[in-house]
Amino acid sequence: MIRPLVLTLGEPAGVGPEIVAAAWRARPPQNLPFAVIGDADLMRGQGVPVAEVFAPLDAAEAFPRALPVIHRPLPAPVRVGAPDPANAASVADGIEEAVSLCLAGEASGLVTAPIAKAPMYASGFRFPGHTEFIAELTADAPYPGVRGPVMMLTARDLRACLVTIHVALDQVAELLTGERVARTARVVHESLRRDFAIARPRLAMAALNPHAGEGGALGLQEIETLIPVAEQLRAEGIDITDPRPADTLFHDEARATYDAAICMYHDQALIPVKTLDFWGGVNVSLGLPVIRTSPDHGTGFDIAGKGVARPDSLIAAIRVASEMAAARAAR
């Protein structure tokens, strides 16, 4: 039996509660049932029936008729669109509890709604975001492979994996060490096999410079770092290309030649993903003991409570987490 997923509501004053409610209303049959960790009264305010449960395992029975919620009351009232730092500690506690449930085998995976960084930081939260926090929470858990985290964005048939993430563009070249690129590729290779049931993953490496450096005329990173890393990885049995010009890597015919692209910086991955499916992109954390996905958007304070927030990305995140859980269970 594949156990239910667990969802966190993220910033309660953002769109998280309403898109979680919308995801429950949609309930695509291919997605696993889920339990929500959060304030049950807040979710009742989203116009859905709520069943208070004590554990994710209770979710499967309740799920067809009501949204299962593991009730964790918020300390301060929620004003839609106006985050309150008084609730930030509860947001972090919910993530920590969800990770614990996954590590204990009570949930198959975790799907996180967006958090707001400013109120979290004001409450003492010291991590750049979800990914780093979850990585620390799982640091002592056993893991059979090269440990991440590696951020992957996926939409339709594209999986784009990041070597560097939220750094200024003028810092990227310095951060592109052979060790960093190789570790990213190893994590992605292992995850495609374990979490996506791809027996022989094919990786495409995106070049850093235009025209893949044009033989050194437009930059030396391809010659000095990326090509040697690709050769090293192939010697290890990983199917990966030499660095390819990014401007020809993401069209329909090119995507058919690989299972994931190793991208050197943020926009190199995010632009093609959001062009392919602006509303349905999913953020996946690879190389961790727990499955974790999230919608590829923020808290949406400007539209929260107006009934216009689209749940597409969250529904897709639940689908991807469901598929990953099935792949792990089948191993």
Short mmCIF file of C-alpha atoms in Angstrom, two decimals:
data_model
loop_
_atom_site.label_atom_id
_atom_site.label_comp_id
_atom_site.label_asym_id
_atom_site.label_seq_id
_atom_site.Cartn_x
_atom_site.Cartn_y
_atom_site.Cartn_z
CA MET A 1 0.00 0.00 0.00
CA ILE A 2 1.25 3.46 -0.94
CA ARG A 3 0.53 5.74 1.98
CA PRO A 4 -1.14 9.14 1.54
CA LEU A 5 0.79 12.35 0.98
CA VAL A 6 1.00 15.14 3.50
CA LEU A 7 0.51 18.79 2.47
CA THR A 8 1.56 21.96 4.26
CA LEU A 9 -0.41 25.18 3.83
CA GLY A 10 2.58 27.49 3.60
CA GLU A 11 1.92 31.14 4.41
CA PRO A 12 -1.68 31.16 5.69
CA ALA A 13 -2.35 34.72 4.44
CA GLY A 14 -1.40 33.78 0.87
CA VAL A 15 -3.05 31.61 -1.75
CA GLY A 16 -1.98 28.33 -0.09
CA PRO A 17 -5.23 27.55 1.73
CA GLU A 18 -7.44 28.26 -1.28
CA ILE A 19 -5.38 26.27 -3.79
CA VAL A 20 -5.20 23.35 -1.35
CA ALA A 21 -9.00 23.46 -1.11
CA ALA A 22 -9.23 23.62 -4.91
CA ALA A 23 -6.86 20.66 -5.25
CA TRP A 24 -9.11 18.63 -2.96
CA ARG A 25 -12.18 19.63 -4.98
CA ALA A 26 -10.46 18.49 -8.19
CA ARG A 27 -9.19 15.16 -6.73
CA PRO A 28 -7.70 13.72 -9.94
CA PRO A 29 -7.97 9.93 -9.65
CA GLN A 30 -4.29 9.37 -10.52
CA ASN A 31 -3.16 11.42 -7.51
CA LEU A 32 -2.73 9.95 -4.04
CA PRO A 33 -5.06 11.12 -1.25
CA PHE A 34 -3.50 13.63 1.10
CA ALA A 35 -3.77 15.00 4.60
CA VAL A 36 -3.17 18.67 5.35
CA ILE A 37 -1.20 19.90 8.34
CA GLY A 38 -2.75 23.21 9.32
CA ASP A 39 -5.57 25.11 10.93
CA ALA A 40 -8.84 23.26 10.37
CA ASP A 41 -10.92 26.40 10.91
CA LEU A 42 -8.89 28.23 8.26
CA MET A 43 -9.66 25.44 5.81
CA ARG A 44 -13.35 25.40 6.69
CA GLY A 45 -13.31 29.04 5.65
CA GLN A 46 -12.35 27.91 2.14
CA GLY A 47 -15.80 26.41 1.64
CA VAL A 48 -14.87 22.74 1.72
CA PRO A 49 -15.98 20.03 4.15
CA VAL A 50 -13.21 19.26 6.62
CA ALA A 51 -12.51 16.01 8.48
CA GLU A 52 -10.11 16.41 11.39
CA VAL A 53 -7.74 13.43 11.44
CA PHE A 54 -4.84 12.42 13.66
CA ALA A 55 -2.47 10.98 11.05
CA PRO A 56 -2.02 10.72 7.26
CA LEU A 57 -3.20 7.09 7.35
CA ASP A 58 -6.66 8.35 8.35
CA ALA A 59 -6.79 10.48 5.20
CA ALA A 60 -7.58 7.71 2.74
CA GLU A 61 -10.93 6.88 4.35
CA ALA A 62 -11.98 10.51 4.79
CA PHE A 63 -10.63 11.87 1.51
CA PRO A 64 -13.57 11.12 -0.83
CA ARG A 65 -16.02 13.06 1.36
CA ALA A 66 -13.94 15.75 3.10
CA LEU A 67 -10.55 17.40 3.20
CA PRO A 68 -8.51 15.59 5.88
CA VAL A 69 -6.77 18.08 8.19
CA ILE A 70 -4.34 17.37 11.03
CA HIS A 71 -5.45 20.33 13.09
CA ARG A 72 -2.72 22.69 14.20
CA PRO A 73 -4.34 26.00 15.25
CA LEU A 74 -2.60 29.23 14.33
CA PRO A 75 -1.68 31.59 17.18
CA ALA A 76 -2.88 34.74 15.38
CA PRO A 77 -5.90 35.50 13.19
CA VAL A 78 -5.27 35.42 9.45
CA ARG A 79 -5.80 38.57 7.41
CA VAL A 80 -5.77 37.55 3.76
CA GLY A 81 -2.92 39.20 1.90
CA ALA A 82 -1.24 40.46 5.08
CA PRO A 83 1.27 37.97 6.57
CA ASP A 84 1.71 38.05 10.33
CA PRO A 85 5.12 37.07 11.77
CA ALA A 86 3.22 35.71 14.78
CA ASN A 87 2.16 32.76 12.59
CA ALA A 88 5.59 32.15 11.06
CA ALA A 89 6.79 29.71 13.71
CA SER A 90 3.67 27.61 13.14
CA VAL A 91 4.45 27.53 9.42
CA ALA A 92 7.93 26.16 10.15
CA ASP A 93 6.54 23.71 12.72
CA GLY A 94 4.14 22.35 10.10
CA ILE A 95 6.98 21.67 7.67
CA GLU A 96 9.00 19.96 10.39
CA GLU A 97 6.06 17.77 11.41
CA ALA A 98 5.37 16.83 7.80
CA VAL A 99 8.99 15.80 7.26
CA SER A 100 8.86 13.72 10.45
CA LEU A 101 5.75 11.91 9.19
CA CYS A 102 7.54 11.09 5.93
CA LEU A 103 10.67 9.86 7.70
CA ALA A 104 8.52 7.68 9.96
CA GLY A 105 6.85 6.09 6.94
CA GLU A 106 3.42 7.47 7.81
CA ALA A 107 3.27 9.54 4.62
CA SER A 108 4.63 8.75 1.16
CA GLY A 109 5.79 12.27 0.43
CA LEU A 110 5.45 15.96 1.15
CA VAL A 111 3.91 18.71 -0.97
CA THR A 112 4.53 22.24 0.28
CA ALA A 113 2.47 25.32 -0.47
CA PRO A 114 4.46 28.57 -0.81
CA ILE A 115 5.95 30.34 2.20
CA ALA A 116 6.70 34.04 2.62
CA LYS A 117 10.34 34.62 3.48
CA ALA A 118 10.11 38.02 5.21
CA PRO A 119 7.81 37.01 8.12
CA MET A 120 9.73 33.74 8.47
CA TYR A 121 13.02 35.59 8.79
CA ALA A 122 11.44 38.02 11.27
CA SER A 123 10.54 35.04 13.46
CA GLY A 124 14.10 33.69 13.46
CA PHE A 125 13.92 31.26 10.53
CA ARG A 126 17.50 30.95 9.26
CA PHE A 127 17.17 29.04 6.00
CA PRO A 128 16.94 30.48 2.47
CA GLY A 129 13.80 28.44 1.87
CA HIS A 130 11.99 25.11 2.03
CA THR A 131 14.71 23.12 0.29
CA GLU A 132 17.52 23.97 2.67
CA PHE A 133 15.27 23.55 5.72
CA ILE A 134 14.13 20.09 4.62
CA ALA A 135 17.71 19.13 3.80
CA GLU A 136 18.76 19.90 7.38
CA LEU A 137 15.73 18.13 8.87
CA THR A 138 16.68 14.97 6.95
CA ALA A 139 20.46 15.26 7.35
CA ASP A 140 20.71 12.35 9.80
CA ALA A 141 18.33 10.05 7.94
CA PRO A 142 19.86 7.22 5.90
CA TYR A 143 19.95 7.78 2.16
CA PRO A 144 21.17 5.30 -0.50
CA GLY A 145 23.08 7.52 -2.89
CA VAL A 146 24.58 10.93 -3.58
CA ARG A 147 22.75 13.36 -1.31
CA GLY A 148 21.27 16.57 -2.64
CA PRO A 149 19.37 18.70 -2.52
CA VAL A 150 19.16 19.49 -6.21
CA MET A 151 16.32 21.66 -7.44
CA MET A 152 14.46 20.34 -10.46
CA LEU A 153 11.71 22.23 -12.29
CA THR A 154 9.44 20.18 -14.47
CA ALA A 155 6.62 20.90 -16.89
CA ARG A 156 5.16 18.64 -19.55
CA ASP A 157 8.09 16.56 -20.86
CA LEU A 158 10.88 18.82 -19.57
CA ARG A 159 12.92 18.24 -16.42
CA ALA A 160 15.39 21.08 -15.86
CA CYS A 161 17.86 20.66 -12.98
CA LEU A 162 19.89 23.49 -11.50
CA VAL A 163 23.58 23.57 -10.66
CA THR A 164 23.31 27.09 -9.17
CA ILE A 165 20.03 28.54 -7.97
CA HIS A 166 19.41 31.93 -6.40
CA VAL A 167 22.67 33.68 -7.07
CA ALA A 168 23.53 36.80 -9.07
CA LEU A 169 24.49 36.11 -12.67
CA ASP A 170 27.98 37.55 -12.20
CA GLN A 171 28.67 34.87 -9.55
CA VAL A 172 27.63 31.87 -11.63
CA ALA A 173 30.92 31.28 -13.48
CA GLU A 174 32.89 31.23 -10.22
CA LEU A 175 30.45 28.75 -8.64
CA LEU A 176 30.54 26.33 -11.59
CA THR A 177 33.21 24.04 -10.22
CA GLY A 178 33.66 20.60 -11.66
CA GLU A 179 32.71 19.10 -8.30
CA ARG A 180 29.42 21.03 -8.15
CA VAL A 181 28.43 20.14 -11.71
CA ALA A 182 29.35 16.48 -11.26
CA ARG A 183 27.46 16.15 -7.97
CA THR A 184 24.35 17.68 -9.53
CA ALA A 185 24.47 15.26 -12.46
CA ARG A 186 24.99 12.25 -10.17
CA VAL A 187 22.02 13.22 -7.98
CA VAL A 188 19.82 13.69 -11.05
CA HIS A 189 20.94 10.38 -12.61
CA GLU A 190 20.18 8.45 -9.42
CA SER A 191 16.85 10.20 -8.87
CA LEU A 192 15.63 9.53 -12.39
CA ARG A 193 16.22 5.84 -11.78
CA ARG A 194 14.81 5.70 -8.23
CA ASP A 195 12.02 8.28 -8.31
CA PHE A 196 10.93 8.28 -11.97
CA ALA A 197 11.55 4.63 -12.92
CA ILE A 198 13.82 5.54 -15.86
CA ALA A 199 16.17 2.59 -16.14
CA ARG A 200 18.82 4.30 -18.29
CA PRO A 201 18.56 8.07 -17.85
CA ARG A 202 19.79 10.36 -20.60
CA LEU A 203 21.14 13.71 -19.43
CA ALA A 204 21.80 16.78 -21.53
CA MET A 205 24.25 19.37 -20.24
CA ALA A 206 23.52 23.00 -21.06
CA ALA A 207 26.51 25.17 -21.84
CA LEU A 208 27.13 28.31 -19.83
CA ASN A 209 28.21 30.53 -22.71
CA PRO A 210 26.57 31.36 -26.06
CA HIS A 211 27.32 28.78 -28.77
CA ALA A 212 28.85 26.57 -26.03
CA GLY A 213 31.77 28.97 -25.86
CA GLU A 214 32.51 28.88 -29.61
CA GLY A 215 35.71 26.90 -29.09
CA GLY A 216 36.90 29.29 -26.39
CA ALA A 217 36.18 32.51 -28.27
CA LEU A 218 33.12 33.23 -26.10
CA GLY A 219 34.31 31.79 -22.81
CA LEU A 220 36.50 29.02 -21.46
CA GLN A 221 34.16 27.33 -18.94
CA GLU A 222 33.10 24.68 -21.45
CA ILE A 223 36.69 23.73 -22.29
CA GLU A 224 38.13 24.01 -18.79
CA THR A 225 35.27 22.66 -16.67
CA LEU A 226 32.18 21.30 -18.40
CA ILE A 227 33.65 19.03 -21.07
CA PRO A 228 36.07 17.35 -18.60
CA VAL A 229 33.17 16.81 -16.16
CA ALA A 230 31.04 15.25 -18.92
CA GLU A 231 33.91 12.91 -19.84
CA GLN A 232 34.39 11.95 -16.19
CA LEU A 233 30.67 11.20 -15.75
CA ARG A 234 30.54 9.08 -18.89
CA ALA A 235 33.47 7.09 -17.54
CA GLU A 236 31.31 6.40 -14.47
CA GLY A 237 28.54 5.03 -16.70
CA ILE A 238 26.31 8.14 -16.72
CA ASP A 239 24.83 8.99 -20.14
CA ILE A 240 25.41 12.74 -20.46
CA THR A 241 26.21 14.98 -23.40
CA ASP A 242 28.99 17.49 -23.72
CA PRO A 243 27.74 21.04 -23.04
CA ARG A 244 25.21 22.02 -25.69
CA PRO A 245 24.14 25.57 -26.63
CA ALA A 246 21.16 26.42 -24.45
CA ASP A 247 19.33 28.20 -27.25
CA THR A 248 18.84 24.89 -29.11
CA LEU A 249 18.31 22.61 -26.12
CA PHE A 250 14.64 23.05 -25.28
CA HIS A 251 12.57 22.87 -28.46
CA ASP A 252 10.31 19.87 -29.07
CA GLU A 253 12.76 17.76 -31.07
CA ALA A 254 15.64 18.43 -28.69
CA ARG A 255 13.62 17.49 -25.60
CA ALA A 256 12.91 14.10 -27.12
CA THR A 257 16.62 13.25 -26.93
CA TYR A 258 17.05 13.44 -23.13
CA ASP A 259 15.25 12.78 -19.84
CA ALA A 260 16.64 15.76 -17.92
CA ALA A 261 18.71 18.84 -18.66
CA ILE A 262 21.50 19.98 -16.33
CA CYS A 263 21.24 23.77 -16.34
CA MET A 264 23.92 26.11 -15.07
CA TYR A 265 21.83 28.95 -13.65
CA HIS A 266 18.32 29.90 -12.59
CA ASP A 267 16.80 31.46 -15.70
CA GLN A 268 18.41 28.93 -18.03
CA ALA A 269 16.04 26.37 -16.46
CA LEU A 270 13.07 28.49 -15.43
CA ILE A 271 12.44 30.27 -18.74
CA PRO A 272 11.86 27.10 -20.80
CA VAL A 273 9.81 25.47 -18.01
CA LYS A 274 7.52 28.49 -17.65
CA THR A 275 7.26 28.93 -21.41
CA LEU A 276 6.12 25.33 -21.82
CA ASP A 277 3.54 25.48 -19.01
CA PHE A 278 3.35 28.74 -17.08
CA TRP A 279 0.57 27.54 -14.78
CA GLY A 280 1.56 23.92 -14.28
CA GLY A 281 5.26 23.88 -13.45
CA VAL A 282 6.45 21.87 -10.44
CA ASN A 283 9.47 22.31 -8.16
CA VAL A 284 10.99 18.98 -7.05
CA SER A 285 13.74 18.49 -4.47
CA LEU A 286 16.01 15.65 -5.58
CA GLY A 287 18.54 13.70 -3.55
CA LEU A 288 16.74 13.71 -0.20
CA PRO A 289 15.43 10.84 1.97
CA VAL A 290 11.89 12.20 1.59
CA ILE A 291 9.90 13.04 -1.52
CA ARG A 292 9.16 16.75 -1.70
CA THR A 293 7.42 18.74 -4.43
CA SER A 294 5.82 22.17 -4.53
CA PRO A 295 4.01 24.47 -6.94
CA ASP A 296 6.30 26.69 -8.98
CA HIS A 297 4.90 30.02 -7.76
CA GLY A 298 4.84 32.23 -4.70
CA THR A 299 2.33 33.26 -2.06
CA GLY A 300 0.27 35.53 -4.34
CA PHE A 301 -0.65 38.08 -1.69
CA ASP A 302 -2.06 40.39 -4.37
CA ILE A 303 -4.67 37.83 -5.46
CA ALA A 304 -5.22 35.90 -2.22
CA GLY A 305 -8.86 35.63 -1.24
CA LYS A 306 -10.15 36.94 -4.58
CA GLY A 307 -11.09 33.55 -5.98
CA VAL A 308 -8.74 33.80 -8.97
CA ALA A 309 -5.73 31.77 -7.78
CA ARG A 310 -5.23 28.78 -10.06
CA PRO A 311 -4.46 25.38 -8.47
CA ASP A 312 -2.88 23.88 -11.61
CA SER A 313 0.67 23.91 -10.27
CA LEU A 314 -0.30 22.43 -6.90
CA ILE A 315 -2.36 19.69 -8.54
CA ALA A 316 0.62 18.92 -10.78
CA ALA A 317 2.91 18.87 -7.73
CA ILE A 318 0.62 16.33 -6.06
CA ARG A 319 0.66 14.25 -9.25
CA VAL A 320 4.47 14.28 -9.45
CA ALA A 321 4.79 13.37 -5.75
CA SER A 322 2.29 10.52 -6.32
CA GLU A 323 4.32 9.21 -9.26
CA MET A 324 7.56 9.43 -7.30
CA ALA A 325 6.01 7.57 -4.36
CA ALA A 326 4.81 4.81 -6.67
CA ALA A 327 8.27 4.52 -8.23
CA ARG A 328 9.98 4.25 -4.83
CA ALA A 329 7.42 1.71 -3.63
CA ALA A 330 8.02 -0.47 -6.69
CA ARG A 331 11.78 -0.76 -6.12
#
